[in-house]
């Protein structure tokens, strides 16, 4: 009888502990919120986004596959999970944010994220034909280095990214060079973080679609030493090289490409240092900088690429001086010989009218160019595609 009473007490104690454990687990689960999976890509390429928030009043998704300013409203379930499902998306790389009661955040359950200047977003890749060229595939990979260099033109020590193709380190071969410029709000990190330039080149070179080349990606903001730097320069509002305020059309950065960047690369890397083996391309602000540099240095580059060039935009007209430069320099460009002038723009891009003006000017001078008009707008999905297409046309 004594043993029976002890056994009964032990069973009661275990039951109490079991109930306590359940209660504690429920409390922990309540504090953590419901476990959610986000993003979830379905077989038809639709995507479901989920976010746990008991107290939120409104949650929407803003994604790069949408029109500018558009959002997708999320609905709330009884367990506090907000969710929304997209229509099937085309294979590509996309970025998105949740907006909770007006505040933009990353997807807390998605470890993949990117930075575009001061903007951070979560990312996802829809697999399939159209996205393989930006993925990390089982191919030989080049090296990506962060290089500090002196810029006497800008009176700064600055940082740039340099991609060297697979086999560079073990060979004695010299390579052609693509100088690749980012857009407004970006920095030297943009073309690898958002543009996936190194993976694009890895994949194209492995497939024999692009020649092995070095790609140089420097910071197009002439008063900045390095990406997301807190340091303020003494020239916060003035350009030492171009004179006057620093603007997208300033000559400060183009001058530094010619006087600082190219000499550094040709001194420190095994490169083919003639016009036939140099290319220059950029997106948006970088496209404008490409034009300024190319117009003023017709003997330096055999290939120019402008993606979403902002000659005329909703922010104002910047065309006058640049279009006059075409009248002045077009014959010089022709006389120096020129292999490729490449223009890429989306049909919904807000710079589309400016691109039309540029094409009219080129047609007026009977200057040949390749024109790639695509769907979509001022987006990285387009710029990655333009880089892929442009790279396959170089140095051949």
PDB file of N, CA and C in Angstrom, residues 323-375:
ATOM      1  N   UNK A 323      23.054  66.452 -76.064  1.00  0.00           N
ATOM      2  CA  UNK A 323      22.692  66.318 -77.472  1.00  0.00           C
ATOM      3  C   UNK A 323      23.546  67.243 -78.341  1.00  0.00           C
ATOM      4  N   UNK A 324      23.909  68.407 -77.812  1.00  0.00           N
ATOM      5  CA  UNK A 324      24.828  69.283 -78.548  1.00  0.00           C
ATOM      6  C   UNK A 324      26.194  68.614 -78.710  1.00  0.00           C
ATOM      7  N   UNK A 325      26.569  67.858 -77.665  1.00  0.00           N
ATOM      8  CA  UNK A 325      27.861  67.172 -77.736  1.00  0.00           C
ATOM      9  C   UNK A 325      27.883  66.158 -78.867  1.00  0.00           C
ATOM     10  N   UNK A 326      26.732  65.547 -79.165  1.00  0.00           N
ATOM     11  CA  UNK A 326      26.673  64.617 -80.292  1.00  0.00           C
ATOM     12  C   UNK A 326      26.928  65.352 -81.607  1.00  0.00           C
ATOM     13  N   UNK A 327      26.343  66.523 -81.755  1.00  0.00           N
ATOM     14  CA  UNK A 327      26.568  67.299 -82.976  1.00  0.00           C
ATOM     15  C   UNK A 327      28.050  67.634 -83.150  1.00  0.00           C
ATOM     16  N   UNK A 328      28.705  67.911 -82.025  1.00  0.00           N
ATOM     17  CA  UNK A 328      30.115  68.301 -82.069  1.00  0.00           C
ATOM     18  C   UNK A 328      31.038  67.110 -82.275  1.00  0.00           C
ATOM     19  N   UNK A 329      30.720  65.974 -81.626  1.00  0.00           N
ATOM     20  CA  UNK A 329      31.678  64.876 -81.541  1.00  0.00           C
ATOM     21  C   UNK A 329      31.369  63.667 -82.418  1.00  0.00           C
ATOM     22  N   UNK A 330      30.190  63.625 -83.041  1.00  0.00           N
ATOM     23  CA  UNK A 330      29.813  62.422 -83.764  1.00  0.00           C
ATOM     24  C   UNK A 330      30.785  62.088 -84.892  1.00  0.00           C
ATOM     25  N   UNK A 331      31.203  63.093 -85.653  1.00  0.00           N
ATOM     26  CA  UNK A 331      32.149  62.833 -86.734  1.00  0.00           C
ATOM     27  C   UNK A 331      33.491  62.349 -86.201  1.00  0.00           C
ATOM     28  N   UNK A 332      33.880  62.869 -85.031  1.00  0.00           N
ATOM     29  CA  UNK A 332      35.139  62.429 -84.414  1.00  0.00           C
ATOM     30  C   UNK A 332      35.042  60.963 -84.021  1.00  0.00           C
ATOM     31  N   UNK A 333      33.881  60.563 -83.468  1.00  0.00           N
ATOM     32  CA  UNK A 333      33.671  59.163 -83.119  1.00  0.00           C
ATOM     33  C   UNK A 333      33.795  58.279 -84.352  1.00  0.00           C
ATOM     34  N   UNK A 334      33.178  58.689 -85.436  1.00  0.00           N
ATOM     35  CA  UNK A 334      33.227  57.911 -86.671  1.00  0.00           C
ATOM     36  C   UNK A 334      34.650  57.799 -87.192  1.00  0.00           C
ATOM     37  N   UNK A 335      35.388  58.903 -87.154  1.00  0.00           N
ATOM     38  CA  UNK A 335      36.748  58.914 -87.676  1.00  0.00           C
ATOM     39  C   UNK A 335      37.683  58.022 -86.863  1.00  0.00           C
ATOM     40  N   UNK A 336      37.409  57.925 -85.556  1.00  0.00           N
ATOM     41  CA  UNK A 336      38.240  57.086 -84.692  1.00  0.00           C
ATOM     42  C   UNK A 336      37.880  55.613 -84.800  1.00  0.00           C
ATOM     43  N   UNK A 337      36.788  55.311 -85.468  1.00  0.00           N
ATOM     44  CA  UNK A 337      36.349  53.927 -85.575  1.00  0.00           C
ATOM     45  C   UNK A 337      35.608  53.505 -84.325  1.00  0.00           C
ATOM     46  N   UNK A 338      34.555  52.739 -84.522  1.00  0.00           N
ATOM     47  CA  UNK A 338      33.730  52.381 -83.375  1.00  0.00           C
ATOM     48  C   UNK A 338      33.057  51.053 -83.684  1.00  0.00           C
ATOM     49  N   UNK A 339      33.148  50.085 -82.753  1.00  0.00           N
ATOM     50  CA  UNK A 339      32.645  48.738 -83.007  1.00  0.00           C
ATOM     51  C   UNK A 339      31.185  48.570 -82.609  1.00  0.00           C
ATOM     52  N   UNK A 340      30.800  49.099 -81.447  1.00  0.00           N
ATOM     53  CA  UNK A 340      29.439  48.853 -80.954  1.00  0.00           C
ATOM     54  C   UNK A 340      28.943  49.995 -80.086  1.00  0.00           C
ATOM     55  N   UNK A 341      27.750  50.465 -80.395  1.00  0.00           N
ATOM     56  CA  UNK A 341      27.012  51.386 -79.532  1.00  0.00           C
ATOM     57  C   UNK A 341      25.697  50.698 -79.214  1.00  0.00           C
ATOM     58  N   UNK A 342      25.455  50.425 -77.931  1.00  0.00           N
ATOM     59  CA  UNK A 342      24.333  49.579 -77.504  1.00  0.00           C
ATOM     60  C   UNK A 342      23.387  50.388 -76.632  1.00  0.00           C
ATOM     61  N   UNK A 343      22.083  50.316 -76.931  1.00  0.00           N
ATOM     62  CA  UNK A 343      21.056  51.017 -76.153  1.00  0.00           C
ATOM     63  C   UNK A 343      20.027  49.997 -75.674  1.00  0.00           C
ATOM     64  N   UNK A 344      19.731  49.995 -74.377  1.00  0.00           N
ATOM     65  CA  UNK A 344      18.697  49.133 -73.823  1.00  0.00           C
ATOM     66  C   UNK A 344      17.732  49.936 -72.979  1.00  0.00           C
ATOM     67  N   UNK A 345      16.412  49.687 -73.142  1.00  0.00           N
ATOM     68  CA  UNK A 345      15.410  50.401 -72.343  1.00  0.00           C
ATOM     69  C   UNK A 345      14.120  49.594 -72.307  1.00  0.00           C
ATOM     70  N   UNK A 346      13.372  49.712 -71.217  1.00  0.00           N
ATOM     71  CA  UNK A 346      12.077  49.068 -71.093  1.00  0.00           C
ATOM     72  C   UNK A 346      10.958  49.963 -71.601  1.00  0.00           C
ATOM     73  N   UNK A 347       9.910  49.356 -72.114  1.00  0.00           N
ATOM     74  CA  UNK A 347       8.800  50.116 -72.687  1.00  0.00           C
ATOM     75  C   UNK A 347       8.111  50.996 -71.652  1.00  0.00           C
ATOM     76  N   UNK A 348       8.146  50.559 -70.385  1.00  0.00           N
ATOM     77  CA  UNK A 348       7.482  51.330 -69.324  1.00  0.00           C
ATOM     78  C   UNK A 348       8.465  52.183 -68.524  1.00  0.00           C
ATOM     79  N   UNK A 349       9.691  52.277 -68.972  1.00  0.00           N
ATOM     80  CA  UNK A 349      10.709  53.035 -68.249  1.00  0.00           C
ATOM     81  C   UNK A 349      10.399  54.531 -68.344  1.00  0.00           C
ATOM     82  N   UNK A 350      10.541  55.252 -67.232  1.00  0.00           N
ATOM     83  CA  UNK A 350      10.235  56.681 -67.228  1.00  0.00           C
ATOM     84  C   UNK A 350      11.256  57.508 -68.012  1.00  0.00           C
ATOM     85  N   UNK A 351      12.368  56.882 -68.432  1.00  0.00           N
ATOM     86  CA  UNK A 351      13.344  57.599 -69.261  1.00  0.00           C
ATOM     87  C   UNK A 351      13.136  57.307 -70.749  1.00  0.00           C
ATOM     88  N   UNK A 352      12.060  56.640 -71.087  1.00  0.00           N
ATOM     89  CA  UNK A 352      11.850  56.180 -72.463  1.00  0.00           C
ATOM     90  C   UNK A 352      11.890  57.332 -73.472  1.00  0.00           C
ATOM     91  N   UNK A 353      11.283  58.465 -73.137  1.00  0.00           N
ATOM     92  CA  UNK A 353      11.254  59.598 -74.062  1.00  0.00           C
ATOM     93  C   UNK A 353      12.658  60.120 -74.337  1.00  0.00           C
ATOM     94  N   UNK A 354      13.504  60.126 -73.312  1.00  0.00           N
ATOM     95  CA  UNK A 354      14.872  60.556 -73.505  1.00  0.00           C
ATOM     96  C   UNK A 354      15.641  59.625 -74.430  1.00  0.00           C
ATOM     97  N   UNK A 355      15.351  58.328 -74.333  1.00  0.00           N
ATOM     98  CA  UNK A 355      15.987  57.361 -75.226  1.00  0.00           C
ATOM     99  C   UNK A 355      15.550  57.601 -76.664  1.00  0.00           C
ATOM    100  N   UNK A 356      14.284  57.959 -76.848  1.00  0.00           N
ATOM    101  CA  UNK A 356      13.809  58.301 -78.194  1.00  0.00           C
ATOM    102  C   UNK A 356      14.581  59.487 -78.761  1.00  0.00           C
ATOM    103  N   UNK A 357      14.829  60.503 -77.919  1.00  0.00           N
ATOM    104  CA  UNK A 357      15.598  61.673 -78.365  1.00  0.00           C
ATOM    105  C   UNK A 357      17.022  61.281 -78.761  1.00  0.00           C
ATOM    106  N   UNK A 358      17.623  60.397 -77.972  1.00  0.00           N
ATOM    107  CA  UNK A 358      18.966  59.939 -78.277  1.00  0.00           C
ATOM    108  C   UNK A 358      18.990  59.206 -79.620  1.00  0.00           C
ATOM    109  N   UNK A 359      18.035  58.330 -79.838  1.00  0.00           N
ATOM    110  CA  UNK A 359      17.990  57.573 -81.096  1.00  0.00           C
ATOM    111  C   UNK A 359      17.779  58.512 -82.295  1.00  0.00           C
ATOM    112  N   UNK A 360      16.938  59.519 -82.119  1.00  0.00           N
ATOM    113  CA  UNK A 360      16.725  60.492 -83.203  1.00  0.00           C
ATOM    114  C   UNK A 360      18.032  61.200 -83.561  1.00  0.00           C
ATOM    115  N   UNK A 361      18.813  61.538 -82.525  1.00  0.00           N
ATOM    116  CA  UNK A 361      20.082  62.224 -82.763  1.00  0.00           C
ATOM    117  C   UNK A 361      21.074  61.295 -83.474  1.00  0.00           C
ATOM    118  N   UNK A 362      21.126  60.040 -83.055  1.00  0.00           N
ATOM    119  CA  UNK A 362      22.023  59.087 -83.702  1.00  0.00           C
ATOM    120  C   UNK A 362      21.605  58.842 -85.148  1.00  0.00           C
ATOM    121  N   UNK A 363      20.289  58.722 -85.370  1.00  0.00           N
ATOM    122  CA  UNK A 363      19.787  58.529 -86.738  1.00  0.00           C
ATOM    123  C   UNK A 363      20.109  59.740 -87.617  1.00  0.00           C
ATOM    124  N   UNK A 364      20.021  60.921 -87.019  1.00  0.00           N
ATOM    125  CA  UNK A 364      20.317  62.151 -87.754  1.00  0.00           C
ATOM    126  C   UNK A 364      21.743  62.141 -88.297  1.00  0.00           C
ATOM    127  N   UNK A 365      22.657  61.516 -87.557  1.00  0.00           N
ATOM    128  CA  UNK A 365      24.052  61.445 -87.956  1.00  0.00           C
ATOM    129  C   UNK A 365      24.394  60.121 -88.641  1.00  0.00           C
ATOM    130  N   UNK A 366      23.359  59.305 -88.933  1.00  0.00           N
ATOM    131  CA  UNK A 366      23.578  58.001 -89.568  1.00  0.00           C
ATOM    132  C   UNK A 366      24.586  57.155 -88.791  1.00  0.00           C
ATOM    133  N   UNK A 367      24.453  57.207 -87.472  1.00  0.00           N
ATOM    134  CA  UNK A 367      25.363  56.467 -86.598  1.00  0.00           C
ATOM    135  C   UNK A 367      24.702  55.142 -86.225  1.00  0.00           C
ATOM    136  N   UNK A 368      25.353  54.034 -86.525  1.00  0.00           N
ATOM    137  CA  UNK A 368      24.768  52.716 -86.286  1.00  0.00           C
ATOM    138  C   UNK A 368      24.804  52.359 -84.804  1.00  0.00           C
ATOM    139  N   UNK A 369      23.760  51.662 -84.374  1.00  0.00           N
ATOM    140  CA  UNK A 369      23.684  51.210 -82.984  1.00  0.00           C
ATOM    141  C   UNK A 369      22.796  49.980 -82.893  1.00  0.00           C
ATOM    142  N   UNK A 370      22.927  49.249 -81.794  1.00  0.00           N
ATOM    143  CA  UNK A 370      22.051  48.116 -81.476  1.00  0.00           C
ATOM    144  C   UNK A 370      21.027  48.599 -80.458  1.00  0.00           C
ATOM    145  N   UNK A 371      19.761  48.349 -80.748  1.00  0.00           N
ATOM    146  CA  UNK A 371      18.689  48.812 -79.854  1.00  0.00           C
ATOM    147  C   UNK A 371      17.940  47.611 -79.300  1.00  0.00           C
ATOM    148  N   UNK A 372      17.870  47.518 -77.980  1.00  0.00           N
ATOM    149  CA  UNK A 372      17.185  46.418 -77.304  1.00  0.00           C
ATOM    150  C   UNK A 372      16.061  46.981 -76.445  1.00  0.00           C
ATOM    151  N   UNK A 373      14.836  46.923 -76.960  1.00  0.00           N
ATOM    152  CA  UNK A 373      13.657  47.390 -76.223  1.00  0.00           C
ATOM    153  C   UNK A 373      12.941  46.191 -75.619  1.00  0.00           C
ATOM    154  N   UNK A 374      12.705  46.238 -74.322  1.00  0.00           N
ATOM    155  CA  UNK A 374      12.111  45.111 -73.607  1.00  0.00           C
ATOM    156  C   UNK A 374      10.851  45.554 -72.863  1.00  0.00           C
ATOM    157  N   UNK A 375      10.168  44.583 -72.296  1.00  0.00           N
ATOM    158  CA  UNK A 375       9.047  44.902 -71.419  1.00  0.00           C
ATOM    159  C   UNK A 375       9.580  45.451 -70.102  1.00  0.00           C
TER     160      UNK A 375
END
